[in-house]
Each structure stands twice: as structure tokens, then as C-alpha cells.
Amino acid sequence: MLVSLAALTIAAPLTGVATAGSTDAAVASVAAIPVRDSVLTLLDARAATTSLAAGAPASLVADPTARARAEALQASRATVRAALETTAEDGANGTRAAVAEPQPLFVMPLAAGNYRLTSAYGYRNDPLGRGRSFHTGTDMAAPLGTPIYAVADGIVDYVSVGKDGRSSMLIVLKHEIDGRYVYSWYNHMYPDGLYVQEGQQVRAGEVIAAVGSNGNSTGPHLHLEIHTDDELTTTEPLTWLAEHGAVDIGSL
């Protein structure tokens, strides 16, 4: 077929061998090919409808592997065409980018370098001379007015005087973490050092208060508690923050 087309399109104009009738037939044959058909489609269609033995030289017909090679070539063309069609349909615009779920952010309540730990979570001798008792939080001594940051996203659940044995001013934030509610408690601020109100939504790292020394306190510090349920169950705050990958505010 290719030889015939070459003869009509190249040899005939140069030599003048082709007659007007043969030229018209060639044009009609080419015009009959749909514009959308590719060369691969045309060749495959011709190969599928033409007997190898009918139009092939005797030497090719005598070769027992010729048909197998022809069929393999046709299959290869079909594979290439399918790949091209898939690429056209699933190009860059059709590719879905993987979207990672954002991880919750946890932040330390005071900036690094601005505090020192003065009283750990657990049993201790009360600094006010009230005997041995269980300390339900961690004390972080810092200068008056030092910013206090929300340790995680949440809602302000309580802002007022101390309750449940906690003195002075108290802020409680309610956080939903892994389908459970967890509460962070911030204690010993002065009234003018409270920067949020009940019902307000806060983000991790947002300034919610300033360090004070209000109530049962021997010096300016933040008393931080983490409650893991609604029953006032506490856990070691610094360990809990470390387990959740809390970062320093300076790294944000």
C-alpha cells in the first residue's frame, strides 16, 4: 500500500506515467479515509482484512514465521496506540495530586528561655507549708506579664476565679483530639492578664493570658494542668505535650 501511494504521489508527477483515471482513483481512495483516523489505525485495518498469502511474495509466504511476526507487529501497534490514547485522556490535568491531611499543632505554653521548671507533677511538700500533697500540674516560673500560649486549637471553656481547689484566676481550654475532649488549665493570672472570654475559639500558639502570681503562689509562674476527661483526671503536662510533638512558639 505504501509503495502504491508513493508511486501515485511522487513517481507519477515526475514521470507522467499515471493516467488521469488512476490519479482520480487515488484521490478518491485518500479522501475516503476519515480525517480522525491515524496512520496506525489505517495500517491495522488493512492488515486485518488482507491475507498475508494473497499479496505477499512467494519467499515471504514460504516463511512459516512471517504471519506470527506480522501479528506481533500489529499487536505492538495496538499497544502503542492504547498508551497514547491513555496519555491524552489522563494527562497532567487529569492527574490527582495526593493531599496530606494536616496534622494538629501543639505548642508549649511558654516560650523557651522565658521560664524554668520549679515544681513537677506529682506528690510534693507544699511550698506554703500545708504538708505533703499531690500537685496536679507543672509550675513554670517566668517574669510577670510573660505571654501564655494556647497549647492546641480549642474553645475557651472557662474564664474566672479558681475552682476545684485552684486559686486565683483560671482559664480552661477545651480541645477535641482524636475524637476525645481534653482540657488544658492555666492558673495564677491576674484579672488584667486574661485575654480571652468563654466561648471564644483559639488557635494553637495564640496568646491567651499573661503570667501572674495571683492566689496561692510564692512568685510569678504558670501552673499548667492537662485533664484527659470530664472527671478532672490529670496527667503529667510536659509528658503529654512531648507525646503530641509540642513545639516552641519561636519555631512557628
mmCIF file with all atom_site columns, C-alpha atoms in Angstrom, residues 118-202:
data_model
loop_
_atom_site.group_PDB
_atom_site.id
_atom_site.type_symbol
_atom_site.label_atom_id
_atom_site.label_alt_id
_atom_site.label_comp_id
_atom_site.label_asym_id
_atom_site.label_entity_id
_atom_site.label_seq_id
_atom_site.pdbx_PDB_ins_code
_atom_site.Cartn_x
_atom_site.Cartn_y
_atom_site.Cartn_z
_atom_site.occupancy
_atom_site.B_iso_or_equiv
_atom_site.pdbx_formal_charge
_atom_site.auth_seq_id
_atom_site.auth_comp_id
_atom_site.auth_asym_id
_atom_site.auth_atom_id
_atom_site.pdbx_PDB_model_num
ATOM 1  C CA . THR A 1 118 ? 10.019  24.949 89.678  1.00 0.00 ? 118 THR A CA 1
ATOM 2  C CA . SER A 1 119 ? 7.575   22.241 90.739  1.00 0.00 ? 119 SER A CA 1
ATOM 3  C CA . ALA A 1 120 ? 6.829   18.987 88.950  1.00 0.00 ? 120 ALA A CA 1
ATOM 4  C CA . TYR A 1 121 ? 3.615   16.986 88.626  1.00 0.00 ? 121 TYR A CA 1
ATOM 5  C CA . GLY A 1 122 ? 3.006   14.526 91.447  1.00 0.00 ? 122 GLY A CA 1
ATOM 6  C CA . TYR A 1 123 ? 3.424   14.327 95.201  1.00 0.00 ? 123 TYR A CA 1
ATOM 7  C CA . ARG A 1 124 ? 5.415   17.130 96.813  1.00 0.00 ? 124 ARG A CA 1
ATOM 8  C CA . ASN A 1 125 ? 5.808   19.071 100.028 1.00 0.00 ? 125 ASN A CA 1
ATOM 9  C CA . ASP A 1 126 ? 3.506   22.048 99.677  1.00 0.00 ? 126 ASP A CA 1
ATOM 10 C CA . PRO A 1 127 ? 5.556   25.279 99.335  1.00 0.00 ? 127 PRO A CA 1
ATOM 11 C CA . LEU A 1 128 ? 3.061   27.085 101.587 1.00 0.00 ? 128 LEU A CA 1
ATOM 12 C CA . GLY A 1 129 ? 3.687   24.658 104.432 1.00 0.00 ? 129 GLY A CA 1
ATOM 13 C CA . ARG A 1 130 ? 0.439   22.674 104.148 1.00 0.00 ? 130 ARG A CA 1
ATOM 14 C CA . GLY A 1 131 ? 2.126   19.289 104.249 1.00 0.00 ? 131 GLY A CA 1
ATOM 15 C CA . ARG A 1 132 ? 2.557   16.689 101.527 1.00 0.00 ? 132 ARG A CA 1
ATOM 16 C CA . SER A 1 133 ? 0.017   16.757 98.748  1.00 0.00 ? 133 SER A CA 1
ATOM 17 C CA . PHE A 1 134 ? -0.460  15.801 95.118  1.00 0.00 ? 134 PHE A CA 1
ATOM 18 C CA . HIS A 1 135 ? 0.453   18.532 92.697  1.00 0.00 ? 135 HIS A CA 1
ATOM 19 C CA . THR A 1 136 ? -1.954  18.234 89.763  1.00 0.00 ? 136 THR A CA 1
ATOM 20 C CA . GLY A 1 137 ? 0.089   20.330 87.333  1.00 0.00 ? 137 GLY A CA 1
ATOM 21 C CA . THR A 1 138 ? 3.519   21.654 86.469  1.00 0.00 ? 138 THR A CA 1
ATOM 22 C CA . ASP A 1 139 ? 4.794   25.035 87.665  1.00 0.00 ? 139 ASP A CA 1
ATOM 23 C CA . MET A 1 140 ? 6.767   27.120 85.168  1.00 0.00 ? 140 MET A CA 1
ATOM 24 C CA . ALA A 1 141 ? 8.317   30.222 86.758  1.00 0.00 ? 141 ALA A CA 1
ATOM 25 C CA . ALA A 1 142 ? 8.527   33.256 84.455  1.00 0.00 ? 142 ALA A CA 1
ATOM 26 C CA . PRO A 1 143 ? 8.588   37.065 84.744  1.00 0.00 ? 143 PRO A CA 1
ATOM 27 C CA . LEU A 1 144 ? 5.294   38.855 85.320  1.00 0.00 ? 144 LEU A CA 1
ATOM 28 C CA . GLY A 1 145 ? 3.475   39.533 82.066  1.00 0.00 ? 145 GLY A CA 1
ATOM 29 C CA . THR A 1 146 ? 5.186   36.759 80.098  1.00 0.00 ? 146 THR A CA 1
ATOM 30 C CA . PRO A 1 147 ? 2.815   35.650 77.295  1.00 0.00 ? 147 PRO A CA 1
ATOM 31 C CA . ILE A 1 148 ? 0.974   32.378 77.803  1.00 0.00 ? 148 ILE A CA 1
ATOM 32 C CA . TYR A 1 149 ? 0.074   30.432 74.661  1.00 0.00 ? 149 TYR A CA 1
ATOM 33 C CA . ALA A 1 150 ? -2.779  28.013 73.958  1.00 0.00 ? 150 ALA A CA 1
ATOM 34 C CA . VAL A 1 151 ? -1.247  24.557 73.705  1.00 0.00 ? 151 VAL A CA 1
ATOM 35 C CA . ALA A 1 152 ? -3.698  23.441 70.977  1.00 0.00 ? 152 ALA A CA 1
ATOM 36 C CA . ASP A 1 153 ? -6.703  24.552 68.978  1.00 0.00 ? 153 ASP A CA 1
ATOM 37 C CA . GLY A 1 154 ? -9.813  24.713 71.108  1.00 0.00 ? 154 GLY A CA 1
ATOM 38 C CA . ILE A 1 155 ? -12.654 26.649 72.680  1.00 0.00 ? 155 ILE A CA 1
ATOM 39 C CA . VAL A 1 156 ? -12.419 28.713 75.862  1.00 0.00 ? 156 VAL A CA 1
ATOM 40 C CA . ASP A 1 157 ? -14.478 26.695 78.312  1.00 0.00 ? 157 ASP A CA 1
ATOM 41 C CA . TYR A 1 158 ? -13.951 28.753 81.459  1.00 0.00 ? 158 TYR A CA 1
ATOM 42 C CA . VAL A 1 159 ? -12.527 32.148 82.445  1.00 0.00 ? 159 VAL A CA 1
ATOM 43 C CA . SER A 1 160 ? -12.948 33.249 86.060  1.00 0.00 ? 160 SER A CA 1
ATOM 44 C CA . VAL A 1 161 ? -11.728 32.750 89.596  1.00 0.00 ? 161 VAL A CA 1
ATOM 45 C CA . GLY A 1 162 ? -10.168 29.447 90.575  1.00 0.00 ? 162 GLY A CA 1
ATOM 46 C CA . LYS A 1 163 ? -12.338 26.360 91.071  1.00 0.00 ? 163 LYS A CA 1
ATOM 47 C CA . ASP A 1 164 ? -11.951 22.756 92.240  1.00 0.00 ? 164 ASP A CA 1
ATOM 48 C CA . GLY A 1 165 ? -9.171  23.737 94.622  1.00 0.00 ? 165 GLY A CA 1
ATOM 49 C CA . ARG A 1 166 ? -7.351  26.053 92.187  1.00 0.00 ? 166 ARG A CA 1
ATOM 50 C CA . SER A 1 167 ? -6.951  29.612 93.453  1.00 0.00 ? 167 SER A CA 1
ATOM 51 C CA . SER A 1 168 ? -6.942  32.985 91.739  1.00 0.00 ? 168 SER A CA 1
ATOM 52 C CA . MET A 1 169 ? -7.791  33.409 88.077  1.00 0.00 ? 169 MET A CA 1
ATOM 53 C CA . LEU A 1 170 ? -8.153  30.380 85.852  1.00 0.00 ? 170 LEU A CA 1
ATOM 54 C CA . ILE A 1 171 ? -8.536  29.725 82.115  1.00 0.00 ? 171 ILE A CA 1
ATOM 55 C CA . VAL A 1 172 ? -9.726  26.343 80.827  1.00 0.00 ? 172 VAL A CA 1
ATOM 56 C CA . LEU A 1 173 ? -9.480  25.436 77.142  1.00 0.00 ? 173 LEU A CA 1
ATOM 57 C CA . LYS A 1 174 ? -11.421 22.538 75.650  1.00 0.00 ? 174 LYS A CA 1
ATOM 58 C CA . HIS A 1 175 ? -9.696  20.605 72.858  1.00 0.00 ? 175 HIS A CA 1
ATOM 59 C CA . GLU A 1 176 ? -11.047 17.829 70.659  1.00 0.00 ? 176 GLU A CA 1
ATOM 60 C CA . ILE A 1 177 ? -8.173  15.430 69.994  1.00 0.00 ? 177 ILE A CA 1
ATOM 61 C CA . ASP A 1 178 ? -8.623  12.060 68.264  1.00 0.00 ? 178 ASP A CA 1
ATOM 62 C CA . GLY A 1 179 ? -12.358 12.174 68.894  1.00 0.00 ? 179 GLY A CA 1
ATOM 63 C CA . ARG A 1 180 ? -11.989 12.878 72.625  1.00 0.00 ? 180 ARG A CA 1
ATOM 64 C CA . TYR A 1 181 ? -12.173 16.040 74.687  1.00 0.00 ? 181 TYR A CA 1
ATOM 65 C CA . VAL A 1 182 ? -9.050  17.114 76.543  1.00 0.00 ? 182 VAL A CA 1
ATOM 66 C CA . TYR A 1 183 ? -8.751  20.224 78.706  1.00 0.00 ? 183 TYR A CA 1
ATOM 67 C CA . SER A 1 184 ? -5.785  22.493 79.408  1.00 0.00 ? 184 SER A CA 1
ATOM 68 C CA . TRP A 1 185 ? -5.887  24.577 82.592  1.00 0.00 ? 185 TRP A CA 1
ATOM 69 C CA . TYR A 1 186 ? -3.860  27.783 83.113  1.00 0.00 ? 186 TYR A CA 1
ATOM 70 C CA . ASN A 1 187 ? -3.669  29.202 86.629  1.00 0.00 ? 187 ASN A CA 1
ATOM 71 C CA . HIS A 1 188 ? -2.407  32.145 88.758  1.00 0.00 ? 188 HIS A CA 1
ATOM 72 C CA . MET A 1 189 ? -3.029  35.029 86.324  1.00 0.00 ? 189 MET A CA 1
ATOM 73 C CA . TYR A 1 190 ? -4.251  38.467 87.393  1.00 0.00 ? 190 TYR A CA 1
ATOM 74 C CA . PRO A 1 191 ? -7.627  39.698 86.100  1.00 0.00 ? 191 PRO A CA 1
ATOM 75 C CA . ASP A 1 192 ? -5.961  42.171 83.723  1.00 0.00 ? 192 ASP A CA 1
ATOM 76 C CA . GLY A 1 193 ? -3.818  39.337 82.354  1.00 0.00 ? 193 GLY A CA 1
ATOM 77 C CA . LEU A 1 194 ? -6.762  37.411 80.878  1.00 0.00 ? 194 LEU A CA 1
ATOM 78 C CA . TYR A 1 195 ? -7.052  37.951 77.115  1.00 0.00 ? 195 TYR A CA 1
ATOM 79 C CA . VAL A 1 196 ? -9.863  35.574 76.141  1.00 0.00 ? 196 VAL A CA 1
ATOM 80 C CA . GLN A 1 197 ? -13.506 35.040 77.039  1.00 0.00 ? 197 GLN A CA 1
ATOM 81 C CA . GLU A 1 198 ? -15.741 31.999 77.342  1.00 0.00 ? 198 GLU A CA 1
ATOM 82 C CA . GLY A 1 199 ? -16.956 30.549 74.067  1.00 0.00 ? 199 GLY A CA 1
ATOM 83 C CA . GLN A 1 200 ? -14.093 32.054 72.090  1.00 0.00 ? 200 GLN A CA 1
ATOM 84 C CA . GLN A 1 201 ? -12.254 29.843 69.613  1.00 0.00 ? 201 GLN A CA 1
ATOM 85 C CA . VAL A 1 202 ? -8.472  29.917 69.900  1.00 0.00 ? 202 VAL A CA 1
#
